[in-house]
């Protein structure tokens, strides 16, 4: 099904949970706990996705076509060999994630203009 | 990370106990959500317990529980509220075919109690009661009931046509055979296209149905807008299965194709028998339907 720009816009702004999940899947497929773990790690514990929020969001994202199931298999890094369901971004999901990231980037730029955010500092040794 | 044998043991008792308790608490969620995601939620929670217990011991587990309990209460309420706000109003809507309204009276399990499994052709005994009960031989997996506004216009039309087909045969009920006739008569939807491809014609099906069941003795009194013909338990089950098919395919709307898939999935009614008598294998018909759907999807791109 062809997704128009309007379809993408209709979904914005995304809830924090949904955007966090999209971010987490942007560099590869993951299973439920894998997503939870990455979100917690990246935010250094500030954002924690509970299983209810995670799967409620996954349900909605599946219905909207942002993600799809990517098969069930065991996780080699887990201590057991239970099958876990993996999820991956669809092309449409990627579009939505990019659109939301741009929206947030615009807001961040505006916040900088208004001096709410410091200007980005160059890393030592130059960018 | 502490690598004492006790911490390393992934089947640690507090973890196992927490997992058991969580699984029980999942009852707070609506049953269709639970059926779809319960196993995965429990799995994710157990993984989280393991890692937290290994890193922080029981104190870490306690913190995790606080967070997870809040998450559970909040999201369970949200899911329940979602289902309640979609509740069918009791005022009949003119756009929803009477038959669908009957089957969709509750967004929950329901049963149509017929006076018997065979068609009830006497005018006096022309009624069916709808009660809240589990479907007859329903598989353990809960089948989500479709919402009226999820039916496409074509699906609604084919159900209205099914009603008409039943009346034209003087049948005072709508069975799977009438649903099939309605799908063919609708003519434009995916189901009609698939049935044409399988060389299933309206006249042939109608003849078969007359052969199997015969014509009713009296015309059905009352018109379609006020006098609801009710669905046989099997036909209602077909609609529920259609909804499950749409759910599995992640389609938001229930169209004629899902009704056909539901018919094929049900597999046991008169419609399935007629299709097989006309030389169609149900699994092939299902494959054809999925293929046509995929072609349409790709054709849109």
Coordinates of C-alpha atoms in Angstrom, one line a residue:
Chain A
X1 CA 0.0 0.0 0.0
X2 CA 1.4 3.3 -1.0
X3 CA 2.0 5.5 2.0
X4 CA 1.7 9.2 1.3
X5 CA 3.3 12.0 3.1
X6 CA -0.1 12.7 4.7
X7 CA -0.2 9.2 6.2
X8 CA 3.2 9.9 7.8
X9 CA 2.1 13.3 9.1
X10 CA -1.1 11.9 10.4
X11 CA 0.8 9.9 12.9
X12 CA 2.9 12.7 14.3
X13 CA 3.7 13.7 17.0
X14 CA 4.6 10.2 18.2
X15 CA 4.3 9.3 21.9
X16 CA 7.7 9.0 23.6
X17 CA 7.3 5.3 23.9
X18 CA 6.6 4.7 20.2
X19 CA 9.5 7.0 19.2
X20 CA 11.8 5.2 21.6
X21 CA 10.8 1.8 20.1
X22 CA 11.3 3.1 16.5
X23 CA 14.7 4.4 17.5
X24 CA 15.7 1.1 19.0
X25 CA 14.6 -0.8 15.9
X26 CA 16.3 1.6 13.5
X27 CA 19.6 -0.2 13.5
X28 CA 18.3 -3.8 13.4
X29 CA 15.6 -6.1 14.6
X30 CA 15.0 -6.8 18.3
X31 CA 12.8 -8.7 20.5
X32 CA 10.6 -7.2 23.2
X33 CA 13.1 -7.3 26.1
X34 CA 15.9 -6.3 23.7
X35 CA 14.0 -3.1 23.0
X36 CA 13.3 -2.5 26.7
X37 CA 17.0 -3.0 27.6
X38 CA 18.2 -0.6 24.9
X39 CA 15.8 2.1 25.8
X40 CA 16.9 1.9 29.4
X41 CA 20.6 1.8 28.5
X42 CA 20.5 4.7 26.1
X43 CA 18.7 6.9 28.6
X44 CA 20.9 5.7 31.4
X45 CA 17.9 4.5 33.3
X46 CA 15.8 7.6 33.0
X47 CA 13.3 6.1 30.6
X48 CA 12.1 2.6 31.4
X49 CA 9.5 0.9 29.2
X50 CA 7.3 -1.5 31.1
X51 CA 6.0 -4.7 29.3
X52 CA 2.5 -3.2 29.2
X53 CA 3.6 0.0 27.6
X54 CA 5.9 -1.8 25.3
X55 CA 3.3 -4.3 23.9
X56 CA 0.5 -1.8 23.8
X57 CA 2.7 0.4 21.7
X58 CA 3.8 -2.6 19.6
X59 CA 0.2 -3.5 19.0
X60 CA -0.6 -0.1 17.7
X61 CA 2.6 0.1 15.6
X62 CA 1.8 -3.2 14.0
X63 CA -1.7 -2.0 13.1
X64 CA -0.4 1.3 11.7
X65 CA 2.2 -0.6 9.7
X66 CA 5.3 1.0 11.3
X67 CA 6.8 -2.3 12.3
X68 CA 6.3 -6.0 11.5
X69 CA 7.1 -9.3 13.0
X70 CA 10.5 -10.7 12.0
X71 CA 10.1 -14.3 13.1
X72 CA 10.6 -16.1 16.4
X73 CA 13.9 -17.6 17.5
X74 CA 16.0 -18.0 20.5
X75 CA 18.3 -15.2 21.7
X76 CA 21.9 -16.4 21.7
X77 CA 22.8 -13.9 24.5
X78 CA 20.0 -15.1 26.8
X79 CA 20.6 -17.8 29.4
X80 CA 17.7 -19.9 28.1
X81 CA 16.8 -20.9 24.6
X82 CA 13.1 -19.9 24.6
X83 CA 11.8 -18.5 21.4
X84 CA 11.4 -14.8 21.3
X85 CA 9.4 -12.8 18.8
X86 CA 11.6 -10.3 16.9
X87 CA 10.3 -7.1 15.4
X88 CA 11.7 -4.9 12.7
X89 CA 10.9 -1.5 11.1
X90 CA 9.0 -1.4 7.9
X91 CA 10.0 1.2 5.3
X92 CA 7.0 3.2 6.3
X93 CA 8.1 3.0 9.9
X94 CA 11.5 4.3 8.9
X95 CA 9.8 7.3 7.2
X96 CA 7.8 8.0 10.3
X97 CA 10.8 7.8 12.5
X98 CA 12.7 10.2 10.3
X99 CA 9.8 12.6 10.2
X100 CA 9.5 12.7 13.9
X101 CA 13.3 13.1 14.3
X102 CA 13.2 16.1 12.0
X103 CA 10.3 17.5 13.9
X104 CA 12.2 17.2 17.2
X105 CA 15.4 18.6 15.6
X106 CA 13.4 21.7 14.5
X107 CA 12.2 22.2 18.0
X108 CA 15.7 21.8 19.4
X109 CA 16.9 24.4 17.0
X110 CA 14.2 26.7 18.1
X111 CA 15.1 26.1 21.8
X112 CA 18.7 27.0 21.0
X113 CA 17.6 30.2 19.3
X114 CA 15.7 31.1 22.4
X115 CA 18.6 30.4 24.6
X116 CA 16.9 27.5 26.4
X117 CA 19.6 25.2 25.2
X118 CA 23.3 25.9 25.1
X119 CA 25.0 25.9 21.8
X120 CA 26.5 22.5 20.9
X121 CA 30.0 22.4 22.2
X122 CA 32.7 21.0 20.0
X123 CA 34.4 17.8 21.1
X124 CA 37.9 18.3 22.3
X125 CA 40.1 18.3 19.2
X126 CA 37.5 19.7 17.0
X127 CA 34.4 18.2 15.4
Chain B
X1 CA 29.1 -7.9 38.0
X2 CA 28.8 -10.2 41.0
X3 CA 29.4 -13.7 39.7
X4 CA 28.6 -15.7 42.8
X5 CA 26.9 -19.0 42.0
X6 CA 23.7 -17.7 43.6
X7 CA 23.5 -14.6 41.5
X8 CA 24.5 -16.4 38.4
X9 CA 21.7 -18.9 38.8
X10 CA 19.1 -17.7 36.3
X11 CA 16.3 -19.8 37.8
X12 CA 16.7 -17.9 41.1
X13 CA 13.6 -18.2 43.3
X14 CA 12.7 -14.6 43.6
X15 CA 12.8 -14.3 39.8
X16 CA 10.6 -17.4 39.3
X17 CA 8.2 -16.2 42.0
X18 CA 8.0 -12.7 40.5
X19 CA 7.3 -14.2 37.1
X20 CA 4.5 -16.3 38.4
X21 CA 2.9 -13.4 40.2
X22 CA 3.1 -11.2 37.1
X23 CA 1.5 -13.9 34.9
X24 CA -1.4 -14.0 37.3
X25 CA -1.7 -10.2 37.3
X26 CA -2.0 -10.2 33.5
X27 CA -5.6 -11.1 34.1
X28 CA -6.2 -7.3 34.4
X29 CA -5.8 -7.0 30.6
X30 CA -8.6 -7.7 28.1
X31 CA -8.4 -11.3 27.1
X32 CA -7.7 -10.7 23.4
X33 CA -4.7 -8.5 24.3
X34 CA -3.6 -11.2 26.8
X35 CA -3.9 -13.9 24.2
X36 CA -1.8 -12.0 21.7
X37 CA 0.9 -10.7 24.0
X38 CA 0.7 -12.3 27.4
X39 CA 3.5 -14.8 26.8
X40 CA 5.8 -12.1 25.4
X41 CA 5.1 -9.7 28.3
X42 CA 5.8 -12.5 30.8
X43 CA 9.0 -13.3 29.0
X44 CA 10.2 -9.7 28.9
X45 CA 9.4 -9.3 32.5
X46 CA 11.3 -12.4 33.4
X47 CA 14.3 -11.2 31.5
X48 CA 14.1 -7.9 33.2
X49 CA 13.9 -9.6 36.6
X50 CA 16.9 -11.8 35.9
X51 CA 19.1 -9.0 34.9
X52 CA 18.0 -6.7 37.7
X53 CA 18.4 -9.5 40.3
X54 CA 21.8 -10.4 39.0
X55 CA 23.0 -6.8 39.2
X56 CA 21.2 -5.5 42.3
X57 CA 19.7 -8.4 44.1
X58 CA 16.3 -8.2 45.9
X59 CA 16.4 -4.5 46.2
X60 CA 16.7 -4.1 42.5
X61 CA 13.8 -6.5 42.1
X62 CA 11.7 -4.4 44.4
X63 CA 12.3 -1.3 42.4
X64 CA 11.5 -3.1 39.2
X65 CA 8.3 -4.3 40.7
X66 CA 7.2 -0.8 41.7
X67 CA 7.8 0.4 38.2
X68 CA 6.1 -2.7 36.6
X69 CA 3.1 -2.6 38.8
X70 CA 2.4 1.1 37.9
X71 CA 2.9 0.1 34.2
X72 CA 0.5 -2.8 34.5
X73 CA -2.2 -0.8 36.2
X74 CA -2.0 2.1 33.8
X75 CA -1.8 0.1 30.5
X76 CA -4.4 -2.4 31.6
X77 CA -6.8 0.4 32.3
X78 CA -6.0 2.0 28.9
X79 CA -6.6 -1.2 27.0
X80 CA -9.9 -1.8 28.8
X81 CA -11.0 1.7 28.2
X82 CA -10.2 1.3 24.5
X83 CA -12.5 -1.6 24.3
X84 CA -15.3 0.1 26.2
X85 CA -15.3 3.2 24.1
X86 CA -15.9 1.1 21.1
X87 CA -19.0 -0.5 22.6
X88 CA -21.8 -0.8 20.1
X89 CA -24.7 1.6 20.9
X90 CA -28.0 0.0 21.5
X91 CA -29.8 2.3 19.1
X92 CA -29.7 0.4 15.8
X93 CA -27.6 2.1 13.1
X94 CA -29.2 2.2 9.7
X95 CA -25.8 1.8 8.0
X96 CA -25.0 -1.5 9.7
X97 CA -26.8 -4.5 8.3
X98 CA -29.2 -6.0 10.8
X99 CA -27.4 -9.3 10.7
X100 CA -24.0 -7.9 11.6
X101 CA -25.6 -6.0 14.5
X102 CA -27.0 -9.2 15.9
X103 CA -23.6 -10.9 15.8
X104 CA -21.8 -7.9 17.2
X105 CA -24.1 -7.0 20.1
X106 CA -21.3 -7.5 22.5
X107 CA -17.6 -7.0 22.1
X108 CA -17.2 -10.2 23.9
X109 CA -18.0 -13.9 23.6
X110 CA -21.5 -14.5 22.6
X111 CA -23.6 -17.4 21.5
X112 CA -26.7 -17.6 19.3
X113 CA -28.9 -20.2 20.8
X114 CA -30.9 -21.7 18.0
X115 CA -33.8 -24.0 18.5
X116 CA -31.8 -26.6 16.7
X117 CA -29.0 -26.9 14.2
X118 CA -31.3 -27.5 11.3
X119 CA -33.2 -24.6 9.7
X120 CA -36.3 -23.7 11.5
X121 CA -38.9 -23.4 8.8
X122 CA -42.1 -23.0 10.7
X123 CA -43.4 -19.4 11.1
X124 CA -44.3 -19.9 14.7
X125 CA -40.9 -20.9 16.0
X126 CA -39.1 -18.2 14.2
X127 CA -36.9 -16.6 16.8
X128 CA -33.4 -16.9 18.1
X129 CA -32.2 -15.7 21.5
X130 CA -28.9 -14.1 21.9
X131 CA -27.2 -14.8 25.2
X132 CA -23.8 -14.2 26.5
X133 CA -22.1 -17.5 26.5
X134 CA -19.1 -19.1 25.0
X135 CA -19.4 -20.1 21.4
X136 CA -20.0 -23.8 20.8
X137 CA -16.9 -25.7 19.9
X138 CA -14.6 -22.6 20.0
X139 CA -10.9 -23.1 20.1
X140 CA -9.2 -22.0 23.3
X141 CA -7.8 -18.9 21.6
X142 CA -10.1 -16.0 22.0
X143 CA -11.6 -14.7 18.8
X144 CA -11.9 -10.9 18.8
X145 CA -15.3 -9.7 17.6
X146 CA -15.3 -7.1 14.9
X147 CA -16.7 -3.7 15.4
X148 CA -19.4 -2.6 13.1
X149 CA -17.6 0.5 11.8
X150 CA -14.7 -1.8 10.8
X151 CA -16.8 -3.4 8.1
X152 CA -16.1 -2.1 4.6
X153 CA -19.1 -0.9 2.7
X154 CA -18.7 -4.0 0.4
X155 CA -18.7 -6.4 3.4
X156 CA -21.9 -4.8 4.7
X157 CA -23.5 -5.0 1.3
X158 CA -22.6 -8.7 1.0
X159 CA -24.2 -9.3 4.4
X160 CA -27.3 -7.4 3.3
X161 CA -27.4 -9.5 0.2
X162 CA -27.0 -12.6 2.3
X163 CA -30.1 -11.6 4.1
X164 CA -31.9 -11.2 0.8
X165 CA -30.7 -14.6 -0.4
X166 CA -32.1 -16.2 2.7
X167 CA -35.5 -14.6 2.3
X168 CA -35.6 -15.5 -1.4
X169 CA -35.3 -19.1 -0.3
X170 CA -37.9 -18.7 2.4
X171 CA -35.2 -19.4 5.0
X172 CA -35.7 -17.6 8.3
X173 CA -32.1 -17.6 9.3
X174 CA -28.8 -16.7 7.7
X175 CA -26.4 -19.6 7.4
X176 CA -22.9 -19.9 5.9
X177 CA -24.6 -20.8 2.6
X178 CA -26.3 -17.4 2.4
X179 CA -23.1 -15.6 3.4
X180 CA -21.5 -17.4 0.4
X181 CA -24.3 -16.4 -1.9
X182 CA -24.1 -12.8 -0.6
X183 CA -20.4 -12.7 -1.3
X184 CA -20.9 -13.9 -4.9
X185 CA -23.9 -11.5 -5.5
X186 CA -21.9 -8.5 -4.2
X187 CA -19.9 -8.9 -7.4
X188 CA -17.2 -6.2 -6.9
X189 CA -15.2 -7.2 -3.8
X190 CA -12.1 -9.3 -3.5
X191 CA -14.2 -12.3 -2.4
X192 CA -16.4 -12.1 -5.5
X193 CA -13.2 -11.8 -7.7
X194 CA -11.7 -14.9 -6.0
X195 CA -14.9 -16.9 -6.4
X196 CA -15.1 -16.0 -10.1
X197 CA -11.5 -17.1 -10.5
X198 CA -12.5 -20.4 -8.9
X199 CA -15.4 -20.7 -11.3
X200 CA -18.0 -20.6 -8.5
X201 CA -21.2 -19.2 -9.9
X202 CA -24.2 -17.9 -8.1
X203 CA -26.7 -20.2 -9.8
X204 CA -24.7 -23.3 -9.2
X205 CA -24.4 -22.5 -5.5
X206 CA -28.1 -21.7 -5.1
X207 CA -29.0 -25.0 -6.8
X208 CA -26.8 -26.9 -4.5
X209 CA -28.3 -25.2 -1.4
X210 CA -31.8 -26.0 -2.7
X211 CA -30.8 -29.5 -3.2
X212 CA -29.3 -29.9 0.3
X213 CA -31.9 -27.9 2.3
X214 CA -34.8 -27.2 0.1
X215 CA -37.0 -24.1 0.0
X216 CA -38.8 -22.9 3.1
X217 CA -42.5 -23.5 3.4
X218 CA -43.6 -19.9 4.1
X219 CA -42.1 -16.7 3.0
X220 CA -40.4 -14.9 5.8
X221 CA -42.6 -12.1 7.1
X222 CA -41.4 -8.7 7.9
X223 CA -38.9 -6.7 5.9
X224 CA -35.2 -6.6 6.2
X225 CA -35.0 -3.2 8.0
X226 CA -37.2 -4.1 10.9
X227 CA -37.2 -7.9 11.2
X228 CA -33.7 -9.1 11.8
X229 CA -32.9 -12.5 10.4
X230 CA -30.5 -14.0 12.8
X231 CA -27.3 -15.8 12.1
X232 CA -26.8 -19.4 12.8
X233 CA -24.1 -20.1 15.3
X234 CA -21.9 -21.3 12.6
X235 CA -22.4 -18.1 10.5
X236 CA -21.7 -15.9 13.5
X237 CA -18.6 -17.9 14.0
X238 CA -17.6 -17.3 10.4
X239 CA -17.8 -13.5 11.1
X240 CA -15.7 -13.9 14.2
X241 CA -13.2 -15.9 12.3
X242 CA -13.2 -13.2 9.6
X243 CA -12.3 -10.7 12.3
X244 CA -9.5 -12.9 13.5
X245 CA -8.2 -13.2 9.9
X246 CA -8.2 -9.4 9.5
X247 CA -6.5 -9.1 12.9
X248 CA -3.8 -11.6 11.9
X249 CA -3.1 -9.9 8.6
X250 CA -3.0 -6.6 10.5
X251 CA -5.8 -5.2 8.3
X252 CA -7.8 -2.5 10.0
X253 CA -11.0 -3.0 8.1
X254 CA -13.0 -6.2 7.6
X255 CA -13.8 -6.7 3.9
X256 CA -15.4 -9.3 1.8
X257 CA -12.0 -11.1 1.5
X258 CA -11.9 -11.6 5.3
X259 CA -15.5 -12.9 5.3
X260 CA -14.4 -15.4 2.6
X261 CA -11.3 -16.4 4.6
X262 CA -13.5 -16.8 7.6
X263 CA -15.8 -19.1 5.7
X264 CA -12.9 -21.2 4.5
X265 CA -11.4 -21.3 7.9
X266 CA -14.6 -22.5 9.5
X267 CA -14.6 -25.3 7.0
X268 CA -17.5 -27.3 8.2
X269 CA -20.7 -25.5 7.2
X270 CA -23.0 -25.9 4.3
X271 CA -21.0 -23.3 2.3
X272 CA -17.8 -25.3 2.7
X273 CA -19.6 -28.4 1.6
X274 CA -21.0 -26.7 -1.4
X275 CA -17.6 -25.3 -2.4
X276 CA -16.1 -28.7 -2.1
X277 CA -18.9 -30.3 -4.1
X278 CA -18.3 -27.8 -6.8
X279 CA -14.7 -28.9 -7.0
X280 CA -12.9 -26.3 -4.9
X281 CA -10.4 -27.3 -2.3
X282 CA -10.6 -25.0 0.7
X283 CA -6.8 -24.7 1.2
X284 CA -6.4 -23.7 -2.5
X285 CA -9.2 -21.2 -2.2
X286 CA -7.4 -19.7 0.8
X287 CA -4.1 -19.5 -1.1
X288 CA -5.9 -17.9 -4.0
X289 CA -7.5 -15.3 -1.8
X290 CA -4.2 -14.4 -0.1
X291 CA -2.6 -14.2 -3.5
X292 CA -5.2 -11.8 -4.9
X293 CA -4.9 -9.7 -1.8
X294 CA -1.2 -9.5 -2.2
X295 CA -1.5 -8.6 -5.9
X296 CA -3.9 -5.8 -5.0
X297 CA -1.6 -4.5 -2.4
X298 CA 1.3 -4.5 -4.8
X299 CA -0.8 -3.1 -7.6
X300 CA -1.5 -0.1 -5.4
X301 CA 2.2 0.7 -5.3

